Coordinates of N, CA, C and O in Angstrom, one line a residue:
M1 N 88.4 97.1 97.7 CA 88.5 98.5 98.3 C 89.1 98.4 99.7 O 88.8 97.5 100.4
D2 N 89.9 99.4 100.0 CA 90.5 99.6 101.3 C 89.5 100.3 102.2 O 89.5 101.5 102.4
V3 N 88.6 99.6 102.9 CA 87.5 100.2 103.7 C 88.2 100.9 104.9 O 87.8 102.0 105.2
G4 N 89.2 100.2 105.5 CA 89.8 100.9 106.6 C 90.5 102.2 106.3 O 90.4 103.2 107.0
G5 N 91.3 102.1 105.2 CA 92.0 103.3 104.7 C 91.0 104.5 104.4 O 91.3 105.6 104.7
T6 N 89.9 104.1 103.7 CA 88.9 105.1 103.4 C 88.3 105.7 104.6 O 88.1 106.9 104.8
L7 N 87.9 104.9 105.6 CA 87.3 105.4 106.9 C 88.3 106.3 107.6 O 88.0 107.4 108.0
Y8 N 89.6 105.9 107.6 CA 90.6 106.7 108.3 C 90.7 108.1 107.6 O 90.8 109.1 108.2
A9 N 90.8 108.0 106.3 CA 91.0 109.3 105.5 C 89.8 110.2 105.7 O 90.0 111.4 106.0
L10 N 88.6 109.7 105.7 CA 87.4 110.5 105.9 C 87.3 111.0 107.3 O 86.9 112.2 107.6
R11 N 87.6 110.2 108.3 CA 87.6 110.6 109.7 C 88.6 111.7 110.0 O 88.2 112.7 110.6
T12 N 89.8 111.5 109.5 CA 90.8 112.6 109.8 C 90.6 113.8 109.0 O 90.9 114.9 109.5
Q13 N 90.0 113.7 107.8 CA 89.7 114.8 107.0 C 88.7 115.7 107.7 O 88.7 116.9 107.6
R14 N 87.8 115.1 108.5 CA 86.8 115.8 109.3 C 87.3 116.2 110.7 O 86.5 116.8 111.4
G15 N 88.5 115.9 111.0 CA 89.1 116.3 112.3 C 88.5 115.5 113.5 O 88.5 116.0 114.6
L16 N 88.0 114.3 113.2 CA 87.4 113.5 114.3 C 88.5 112.5 114.8 O 89.2 111.9 114.1
S17 N 88.5 112.3 116.1 CA 89.3 111.2 116.7 C 88.5 109.9 116.6 O 87.2 110.0 116.3
Q18 N 89.1 108.8 116.8 CA 88.4 107.5 116.8 C 87.4 107.5 117.9 O 86.3 107.0 117.7
R19 N 87.7 108.0 119.0 CA 86.8 108.1 120.2 C 85.5 108.9 119.8 O 84.4 108.5 120.1
E20 N 85.7 110.0 119.2 CA 84.6 110.9 118.9 C 83.7 110.2 117.8 O 82.5 110.2 118.0
L21 N 84.3 109.6 116.8 CA 83.5 108.9 115.8 C 82.7 107.8 116.4 O 81.5 107.6 116.2
A22 N 83.4 107.0 117.3 CA 82.8 105.9 118.0 C 81.6 106.4 118.8 O 80.5 105.8 118.8
R23 N 81.8 107.5 119.5 CA 80.7 108.0 120.3 C 79.5 108.4 119.5 O 78.3 108.1 119.8
R24 N 79.8 109.1 118.3 CA 78.7 109.5 117.4 C 77.9 108.4 116.9 O 76.7 108.5 116.6
C25 N 78.5 107.2 116.6 CA 77.8 106.1 116.0 C 77.4 105.0 117.0 O 76.8 104.0 116.6
G26 N 77.8 105.2 118.3 CA 77.4 104.2 119.3 C 78.1 102.9 119.3 O 77.6 101.9 119.6
V27 N 79.4 102.9 118.9 CA 80.2 101.7 119.0 C 81.5 102.0 119.8 O 81.8 103.1 120.1
A28 N 82.2 100.9 120.2 CA 83.4 101.1 121.0 C 84.5 101.6 120.1 O 84.6 101.3 118.9
N29 N 85.4 102.5 120.7 CA 86.4 103.1 119.8 C 87.4 102.1 119.3 O 88.0 102.2 118.3
G30 N 87.5 100.9 120.0 CA 88.3 99.8 119.5 C 87.8 99.3 118.2 O 88.6 98.8 117.4
T31 N 86.5 99.3 118.0 CA 85.9 98.9 116.8 C 86.3 99.7 115.6 O 86.7 99.2 114.6
I32 N 86.4 101.0 115.8 CA 86.8 102.0 114.8 C 88.3 101.7 114.4 O 88.7 101.6 113.3
S33 N 89.1 101.5 115.5 CA 90.5 101.1 115.3 C 90.7 99.9 114.5 O 91.5 99.8 113.5
L34 N 90.0 98.8 114.8 CA 90.1 97.5 114.1 C 89.7 97.6 112.7 O 90.3 97.0 111.8
I35 N 88.6 98.4 112.4 CA 88.2 98.6 111.0 C 89.2 99.4 110.2 O 89.6 99.0 109.1
E36 N 89.7 100.5 110.8 CA 90.7 101.3 110.1 C 92.0 100.5 109.8 O 92.7 100.8 108.9
S37 N 92.4 99.6 110.7 CA 93.6 98.8 110.4 C 93.3 97.6 109.6 O 94.2 96.8 109.4
N38 N 92.0 97.5 109.1 CA 91.6 96.3 108.3 C 91.8 95.0 109.0 O 91.9 94.0 108.4
A39 N 91.7 95.0 110.4 CA 91.8 93.8 111.2 C 90.4 93.1 111.1 O 90.4 91.9 111.3
I40 N 89.3 93.9 111.0 CA 88.0 93.3 110.8 C 87.3 94.0 109.6 O 87.6 95.1 109.3
N41 N 86.4 93.3 109.0 CA 85.5 93.8 108.0 C 84.2 94.0 108.6 O 83.5 93.1 109.0
P42 N 83.7 95.3 108.6 CA 82.4 95.6 109.2 C 81.3 95.0 108.3 O 81.4 94.9 107.1
S43 N 80.2 94.7 109.0 CA 79.0 94.3 108.2 C 78.5 95.6 107.5 O 78.8 96.7 107.9
V44 N 77.6 95.4 106.5 CA 77.0 96.6 105.8 C 76.3 97.4 106.8 O 76.4 98.7 106.8
G45 N 75.6 96.8 107.8 CA 74.8 97.6 108.7 C 75.7 98.4 109.6 O 75.4 99.6 109.9
L46 N 76.8 97.8 110.1 CA 77.7 98.6 111.0 C 78.4 99.7 110.2 O 78.5 100.8 110.7
L47 N 78.8 99.4 109.0 CA 79.4 100.4 108.1 C 78.5 101.6 107.9 O 78.9 102.7 107.9
R48 N 77.2 101.3 107.6 CA 76.2 102.3 107.4 C 76.1 103.2 108.6 O 76.1 104.4 108.5
Q49 N 76.0 102.6 109.8 CA 75.9 103.3 111.0 C 77.1 104.2 111.2 O 77.0 105.4 111.6
I50 N 78.3 103.8 110.9 CA 79.5 104.6 111.1 C 79.6 105.7 110.1 O 79.9 106.8 110.4
V51 N 79.3 105.3 108.8 CA 79.3 106.3 107.7 C 78.3 107.5 108.0 O 78.6 108.6 107.7
H52 N 77.2 107.1 108.5 CA 76.1 108.1 108.7 C 76.6 109.1 109.8 O 76.2 110.3 109.8
A53 N 77.5 108.7 110.7 CA 78.0 109.6 111.7 C 79.1 110.5 111.2 O 79.5 111.4 111.9
L54 N 79.5 110.4 109.9 CA 80.6 111.2 109.4 C 80.1 112.6 109.0 O 81.0 113.5 109.1
P55 N 79.0 113.0 108.6 CA 77.9 112.3 108.0 C 78.0 112.2 106.5 O 78.4 113.1 105.8
M56 N 77.7 111.1 106.0 CA 77.6 110.8 104.5 C 76.8 109.5 104.3 O 76.5 108.8 105.3
N57 N 76.5 109.1 103.1 CA 75.9 107.9 102.9 C 76.9 106.9 102.3 O 78.0 107.2 101.9
L58 N 76.4 105.6 102.2 CA 77.3 104.6 101.7 C 77.8 104.8 100.3 O 79.0 104.5 100.0
S59 N 77.0 105.3 99.4 CA 77.4 105.5 98.0 C 78.5 106.6 98.0 O 79.5 106.4 97.2
E60 N 78.4 107.6 98.8 CA 79.5 108.6 98.9 C 80.8 108.0 99.5 O 81.9 108.3 99.0
F61 N 80.6 107.1 100.5 CA 81.8 106.5 101.1 C 82.5 105.6 100.0 O 83.7 105.7 99.9
F62 N 81.8 104.8 99.3 CA 82.4 104.0 98.3 C 82.9 104.7 97.1 O 83.8 104.2 96.4
A63 N 82.4 105.9 96.8 CA 82.9 106.7 95.7 C 84.1 107.6 96.1 O 84.7 108.2 95.2
F64 N 84.4 107.7 97.4 CA 85.5 108.5 97.8 C 86.8 108.1 97.2 O 87.1 106.9 97.2
E65 N 87.5 109.1 96.7 CA 88.8 108.8 96.1 C 89.9 109.4 96.9 O 89.8 110.6 97.3
H66 N 90.9 108.6 97.2 CA 92.0 109.1 98.0 C 92.9 110.0 97.2 O 93.3 109.6 96.1
L67 N 93.2 111.1 97.7 CA 94.1 112.0 97.0 C 95.5 111.8 97.6 O 96.5 112.4 97.2
E68 N 95.6 111.0 98.6 CA 96.8 110.8 99.4 C 98.0 110.2 98.5 O 99.1 110.5 98.8
E69 N 97.7 109.6 97.4 CA 98.7 109.0 96.6 C 99.7 110.1 96.3 O 100.9 109.8 96.1
R70 N 99.3 111.3 96.2 CA 100.2 112.4 95.8 C 100.9 113.0 97.0 O 101.7 113.9 96.8
K71 N 100.5 112.7 98.2 CA 101.1 113.3 99.3 C 102.6 112.9 99.4 O 103.0 111.7 99.2
L72 N 103.5 113.8 99.8 CA 104.9 113.6 99.8 C 105.5 113.5 101.2 O 106.5 112.9 101.5
F73 N 104.8 114.2 102.2 CA 105.4 114.3 103.5 C 104.3 114.0 104.5 O 103.1 114.3 104.3
Y74 N 104.7 113.4 105.6 CA 103.8 113.0 106.7 C 104.3 113.4 108.0 O 105.5 113.1 108.4
R75 N 103.5 113.9 108.8 CA 103.8 114.3 110.2 C 103.6 113.0 111.0 O 102.9 112.1 110.6
A76 N 104.3 112.9 112.2 CA 104.2 111.7 113.0 C 102.8 111.4 113.4 O 102.4 110.2 113.4
S77 N 101.9 112.4 113.6 CA 100.5 112.1 113.9 C 99.7 111.6 112.7 O 98.6 111.0 112.9
E78 N 100.3 111.6 111.5 CA 99.6 111.1 110.4 C 99.9 109.6 110.0 O 99.3 109.1 109.1
L79 N 100.9 109.1 110.7 CA 101.3 107.7 110.5 C 100.1 106.8 111.0 O 99.6 107.0 112.1
R80 N 99.7 105.8 110.2 CA 98.6 105.0 110.5 C 99.0 103.7 111.2 O 99.7 102.9 110.8
E81 N 98.4 103.6 112.4 CA 98.6 102.4 113.3 C 97.9 101.2 112.7 O 96.7 101.2 112.5
I82 N 98.6 100.1 112.3 CA 98.0 98.9 111.8 C 98.4 97.7 112.6 O 98.2 96.6 112.2
G83 N 99.1 97.9 113.7 CA 99.5 96.8 114.6 C 98.6 96.4 115.7 O 97.4 96.8 115.6
G84 N 99.0 95.7 116.6 CA 98.2 95.2 117.8 C 99.0 94.2 118.5 O 100.1 93.7 118.1
K85 N 98.4 93.8 119.7 CA 99.0 92.8 120.5 C 100.5 93.0 120.9 O 101.3 92.2 120.8
G86 N 100.8 94.3 121.4 CA 102.1 94.6 121.8 C 103.1 95.0 120.8 O 104.2 95.3 121.1
I87 N 102.6 95.0 119.5 CA 103.5 95.4 118.4 C 102.8 96.6 117.7 O 101.7 96.5 117.2
S88 N 103.5 97.7 117.7 CA 103.0 98.9 116.9 C 103.7 98.9 115.6 O 104.9 98.9 115.4
Y89 N 102.8 99.0 114.5 CA 103.3 99.2 113.2 C 102.6 100.5 112.7 O 101.4 100.5 112.5
R90 N 103.4 101.5 112.6 CA 102.9 102.8 112.1 C 103.3 102.9 110.7 O 104.5 103.1 110.4
Q91 N 102.3 102.9 109.8 CA 102.5 102.9 108.4 C 102.6 104.3 107.8 O 101.8 105.2 108.2
I92 N 103.5 104.6 106.9 CA 103.6 105.8 106.2 C 102.5 105.8 105.1 O 102.7 105.0 104.2
G93 N 101.5 106.6 105.2 CA 100.4 106.6 104.2 C 99.3 105.7 104.6 O 99.5 104.7 105.3
T94 N 98.1 106.1 104.2 CA 96.9 105.3 104.6 C 96.4 104.3 103.5 O 95.9 103.3 103.8
N95 N 96.7 104.7 102.3 CA 96.2 103.9 101.2 C 97.4 103.5 100.3 O 98.0 104.4 99.6
L96 N 97.8 102.3 100.3 CA 98.9 101.8 99.5 C 98.5 101.2 98.2 O 99.4 100.6 97.5
N97 N 97.2 101.4 97.8 CA 96.8 100.9 96.5 C 97.7 101.5 95.4 O 97.8 102.7 95.4
G98 N 98.2 100.7 94.5 CA 99.1 101.3 93.5 C 100.5 101.6 93.9 O 101.3 102.0 93.1
R99 N 100.8 101.4 95.1 CA 102.2 101.6 95.6 C 103.0 100.3 95.6 O 102.5 99.3 95.8
A100 N 104.3 100.5 95.4 CA 105.2 99.3 95.3 C 105.9 99.1 96.6 O 106.5 98.0 96.9
L101 N 105.9 100.1 97.5 CA 106.7 100.0 98.8 C 105.9 100.3 100.0 O 105.0 101.2 99.9
Q102 N 106.1 99.6 101.1 CA 105.4 99.9 102.3 C 106.5 100.2 103.3 O 107.5 99.4 103.5
M103 N 106.4 101.4 104.0 CA 107.4 101.8 105.0 C 106.6 101.7 106.4 O 105.5 102.2 106.5
L104 N 107.3 101.2 107.4 CA 106.8 101.0 108.7 C 107.7 101.6 109.8 O 108.9 101.3 109.7
D105 N 107.2 102.2 110.8 CA 107.9 102.6 112.0 C 107.3 101.6 113.0 O 106.2 101.6 113.4
E106 N 108.2 100.6 113.5 CA 107.7 99.5 114.3 C 108.3 99.6 115.7 O 109.4 100.0 115.9
V107 N 107.5 99.3 116.7 CA 107.9 99.2 118.1 C 107.4 97.9 118.7 O 106.1 97.6 118.7
Y108 N 108.3 97.0 119.1 CA 107.9 95.7 119.7 C 108.1 95.9 121.2 O 109.2 96.2 121.7
A109 N 107.0 95.7 122.0 CA 107.1 95.8 123.4 C 107.9 94.6 123.9 O 108.1 93.6 123.2
P110 N 108.5 94.7 125.1 CA 109.3 93.6 125.6 C 108.5 92.3 125.6 O 107.4 92.3 125.9
R111 N 109.2 91.2 125.2 CA 108.7 89.9 125.2 C 107.5 89.7 124.3 O 106.7 88.8 124.5
T112 N 107.5 90.5 123.2 CA 106.4 90.2 122.2 C 107.0 89.7 120.9 O 108.2 89.8 120.7
D113 N 106.2 89.0 120.1 CA 106.7 88.5 118.8 C 105.6 88.5 117.8 O 104.4 88.8 118.1
T114 N 105.9 88.1 116.6 CA 105.0 88.1 115.5 C 104.1 86.8 115.5 O 103.3 86.7 114.6
G115 N 104.4 86.0 116.5 CA 103.6 84.7 116.6 C 104.4 83.5 116.4 O 105.5 83.5 115.9
K116 N 103.8 82.4 116.9 CA 104.6 81.1 116.8 C 104.7 80.6 115.3 O 105.6 80.0 114.9
T117 N 103.6 81.0 114.5 CA 103.7 80.6 113.1 C 104.5 81.6 112.4 O 104.4 82.8 112.5
M118 N 105.5 81.0 111.6 CA 106.4 81.9 110.8 C 105.6 82.6 109.7 O 104.7 82.0 109.1
L119 N 106.0 83.8 109.4 CA 105.3 84.6 108.4 C 106.0 84.3 107.1 O 107.2 83.9 107.0
H120 N 105.3 84.4 106.0 CA 105.9 84.4 104.6 C 104.9 85.0 103.7 O 103.7 84.8 103.8
H121 N 105.4 85.7 102.7 CA 104.6 86.4 101.7 C 105.5 86.8 100.6 O 106.7 86.7 100.7
T122 N 104.9 87.2 99.5 CA 105.6 87.6 98.3 C 106.4 88.9 98.6 O 105.9 89.8 99.3
G123 N 107.6 89.0 98.1 CA 108.4 90.2 98.1 C 109.7 90.1 98.9 O 110.2 89.1 99.2
E124 N 110.1 91.3 99.3 CA 111.4 91.5 100.1 C 111.1 92.4 101.2 O 110.2 93.3 101.1
E125 N 111.9 92.3 102.3 CA 111.7 93.3 103.3 C 113.1 93.5 104.0 O 114.0 92.7 103.9
G126 N 113.2 94.7 104.5 CA 114.5 95.1 105.2 C 114.2 96.1 106.2 O 113.1 96.7 106.2
G127 N 115.1 96.2 107.2 CA 114.9 97.2 108.2 C 116.2 97.4 109.0 O 117.1 96.7 108.9
V128 N 116.1 98.5 109.8 CA 117.2 98.9 110.7 C 116.7 99.1 112.1 O 115.7 99.7 112.3
V129 N 117.4 98.4 113.0 CA 117.1 98.6 114.4 C 117.5 99.9 114.9 O 118.7 100.3 114.8
I130 N 116.6 100.7 115.5 CA 117.0 102.0 116.0 C 117.4 101.9 117.5 O 118.3 102.6 117.9
S131 N 116.6 101.2 118.2 CA 116.9 101.0 119.7 C 116.4 99.6 120.1 O 115.5 99.1 119.5
G132 N 116.9 99.1 121.2 CA 116.5 97.8 121.7 C 117.1 96.6 121.0 O 118.1 96.8 120.2
E133 N 116.6 95.5 121.2 CA 117.1 94.2 120.6 C 116.0 93.4 120.0 O 114.9 93.4 120.6
I134 N 116.2 92.8 118.9 CA 115.2 91.9 118.3 C 115.9 90.7 117.8 O 117.0 90.7 117.3
E135 N 115.2 89.5 118.0 CA 115.7 88.3 117.5 C 114.9 88.1 116.2 O 113.7 88.1 116.1
V136 N 115.7 87.9 115.1 CA 115.0 87.7 113.7 C 115.4 86.3 113.3 O 116.6 86.0 113.3
T137 N 114.4 85.6 112.9 CA 114.6 84.2 112.4 C 114.1 84.2 111.0 O 113.0 84.6 110.7
V138 N 115.0 83.8 110.0 CA 114.6 83.7 108.6 C 115.0 82.2 108.2 O 116.2 81.9 108.2
A139 N 114.0 81.4 107.9 CA 114.2 80.0 107.5 C 115.0 79.4 108.7 O 114.5 79.4 109.8
D140 N 116.2 78.8 108.5 CA 116.9 78.2 109.6 C 118.0 79.0 110.2 O 118.9 78.6 110.9
Q141 N 118.0 80.3 109.8 CA 119.0 81.3 110.4 C 118.4 82.2 111.4 O 117.2 82.6 111.2
R142 N 119.1 82.5 112.4 CA 118.6 83.3 113.5 C 119.7 84.3 113.9 O 120.9 83.9 114.0
A143 N 119.3 85.6 114.2 CA 120.3 86.6 114.7 C 119.6 87.5 115.7 O 118.4 87.7 115.6
I144 N 120.4 87.9 116.7 CA 119.9 89.0 117.6 C 120.5 90.3 117.1 O 121.8 90.4 117.0
L145 N 119.7 91.2 116.8 CA 120.1 92.5 116.2 C 119.9 93.6 117.3 O 118.9 93.6 118.0
G146 N 120.8 94.6 117.3 CA 120.7 95.7 118.2 C 120.8 97.0 117.4 O 120.8 97.0 116.1
P147 N 120.9 98.1 118.1 CA 120.9 99.4 117.4 C 122.0 99.5 116.3 O 123.1 99.2 116.5
G148 N 121.5 100.0 115.1 CA 122.4 100.1 113.9 C 122.4 98.9 113.1 O 122.9 98.9 111.9
D149 N 122.1 97.7 113.7 CA 122.1 96.4 112.9 C 120.9 96.4 111.9 O 119.9 97.1 112.2
A150 N 121.0 95.6 110.9 CA 119.9 95.6 109.9 C 119.6 94.2 109.4 O 120.4 93.3 109.6
Y151 N 118.5 94.1 108.7 CA 118.2 92.8 108.0 C 117.6 93.1 106.6 O 117.1 94.2 106.4
Y152 N 117.7 92.2 105.7 CA 117.2 92.3 104.4 C 117.1 90.9 103.8 O 118.0 90.2 103.7
F153 N 115.8 90.5 103.5 CA 115.6 89.1 103.0 C 114.4 89.0 102.1 O 113.6 89.9 102.0
D154 N 114.4 87.8 101.4 CA 113.3 87.4 100.6 C 112.1 87.0 101.5 O 112.2 86.1 102.3
S155 N 111.0 87.7 101.4 CA 109.9 87.5 102.3 C 109.2 86.1 102.1 O 108.3 85.7 102.9
N156 N 109.5 85.5 101.0 CA 108.9 84.1 100.7 C 109.5 83.1 101.7 O 108.9 82.1 102.0
L157 N 110.7 83.5 102.3 CA 111.2 82.6 103.3 C 110.5 82.7 104.6 O 110.1 83.9 105.0
P158 N 110.2 81.7 105.3 CA 109.5 81.8 106.6 C 110.3 82.7 107.6 O 111.5 82.5 107.7
H159 N 109.7 83.6 108.2 CA 110.4 84.5 109.1 C 109.5 84.9 110.3 O 108.3 84.8 110.3
R160 N 110.3 85.4 111.4 CA 109.6 85.7 112.6 C 110.5 86.8 113.3 O 111.7 86.7 113.3
F161 N 109.8 87.7 114.1 CA 110.5 88.7 114.8 C 110.1 88.5 116.3 O 108.9 88.3 116.6
R162 N 111.1 88.6 117.2 CA 110.8 88.5 118.6 C 111.7 89.4 119.5 O 112.9 89.4 119.3
N163 N 111.0 90.2 120.3 CA 111.8 91.1 121.2 C 112.1 90.2 122.4 O 111.2 89.9 123.2
I164 N 113.4 89.9 122.6 CA 113.8 89.1 123.7 C 114.3 89.9 124.9 O 114.6 89.4 125.9
G165 N 114.3 91.2 124.7 CA 114.9 92.1 125.7 C 113.8 92.6 126.7 O 112.7 92.2 126.7
K166 N 114.3 93.5 127.6 CA 113.5 94.1 128.6 C 113.0 95.5 128.3 O 112.3 96.1 129.0
E167 N 113.5 96.0 127.1 CA 113.1 97.3 126.6 C 112.4 97.2 125.3 O 112.6 96.2 124.6
P168 N 111.6 98.2 125.0 CA 111.0 98.2 123.6 C 112.0 98.2 122.5 O 113.1 98.7 122.7
C169 N 111.7 97.5 121.4 CA 112.6 97.5 120.3 C 112.0 98.4 119.2 O 110.9 98.1 118.8
H170 N 112.7 99.3 118.7 CA 112.2 100.2 117.6 C 113.0 99.9 116.3 O 114.2 99.9 116.3
I171 N 112.2 99.7 115.3 CA 112.7 99.4 113.9 C 112.1 100.2 112.9 O 110.9 100.5 113.0
V172 N 112.8 100.6 111.9 CA 112.2 101.3 110.7 C 112.4 100.3 109.6 O 113.5 99.8 109.3
S173 N 111.3 99.9 108.9 CA 111.4 98.8 107.9 C 110.7 99.2 106.6 O 109.9 100.2 106.5
A174 N 111.0 98.5 105.6 CA 110.4 98.6 104.3 C 110.1 97.2 103.7 O 110.8 96.3 103.9
A175 N 109.0 97.1 103.0 CA 108.6 95.9 102.3 C 108.1 96.2 101.0 O 107.4 97.2 100.7
T176 N 108.4 95.3 100.0 CA 107.9 95.5 98.7 C 107.4 94.1 98.2 O 108.2 93.1 98.4
P177 N 106.2 94.0 97.6 CA 105.2 94.9 97.7 C 104.6 95.0 99.1 O 104.9 94.2 99.9
P178 N 103.7 96.0 99.3 CA 103.1 96.2 100.6 C 102.4 94.8 101.0 O 101.7 94.2 100.2
S179 N 102.6 94.4 102.3 CA 102.1 93.1 102.7 C 101.0 93.2 103.8 O 100.5 92.2 104.2
F180 N 100.7 94.4 104.3 CA 99.7 94.5 105.3 C 98.4 95.0 104.7 O 98.4 95.8 103.8

């Protein structure tokens, strides 16, 4: 189950900000953000505390069905933040269960990267640089891409992204299957 996606859907359905939900259940708003981005898995006790602040019980939470699969259009405010550490990944849609494609609006702060360890996962990914510069390394190949430049590769190959510039780098990307 996508606990983070379910929490996000229920919170936004009720018109609550992360800060307001955190205040209601007595946790740091960063905790709500981490759960919604699936960066951490809450204990049953913490999840119960958060769910009661919605208000609902755990069985209602786990029985909740996302209707979002049918949603066709998203406002900028509805894109789900799943990034961190200087990299913003705003995902189109909150629940990608049953979806074959993941679309991201990415912003890399100056001098940030995806980490020293190269990434690799099943599928393919591609993207277009909107603004700024990004160094993309795929296996033993490396390129510095700027506005209008693009990449497209097999995600099984080890890869890494690094903003080497002094300005944020904005990329719109797609991956199949969803990998976050």
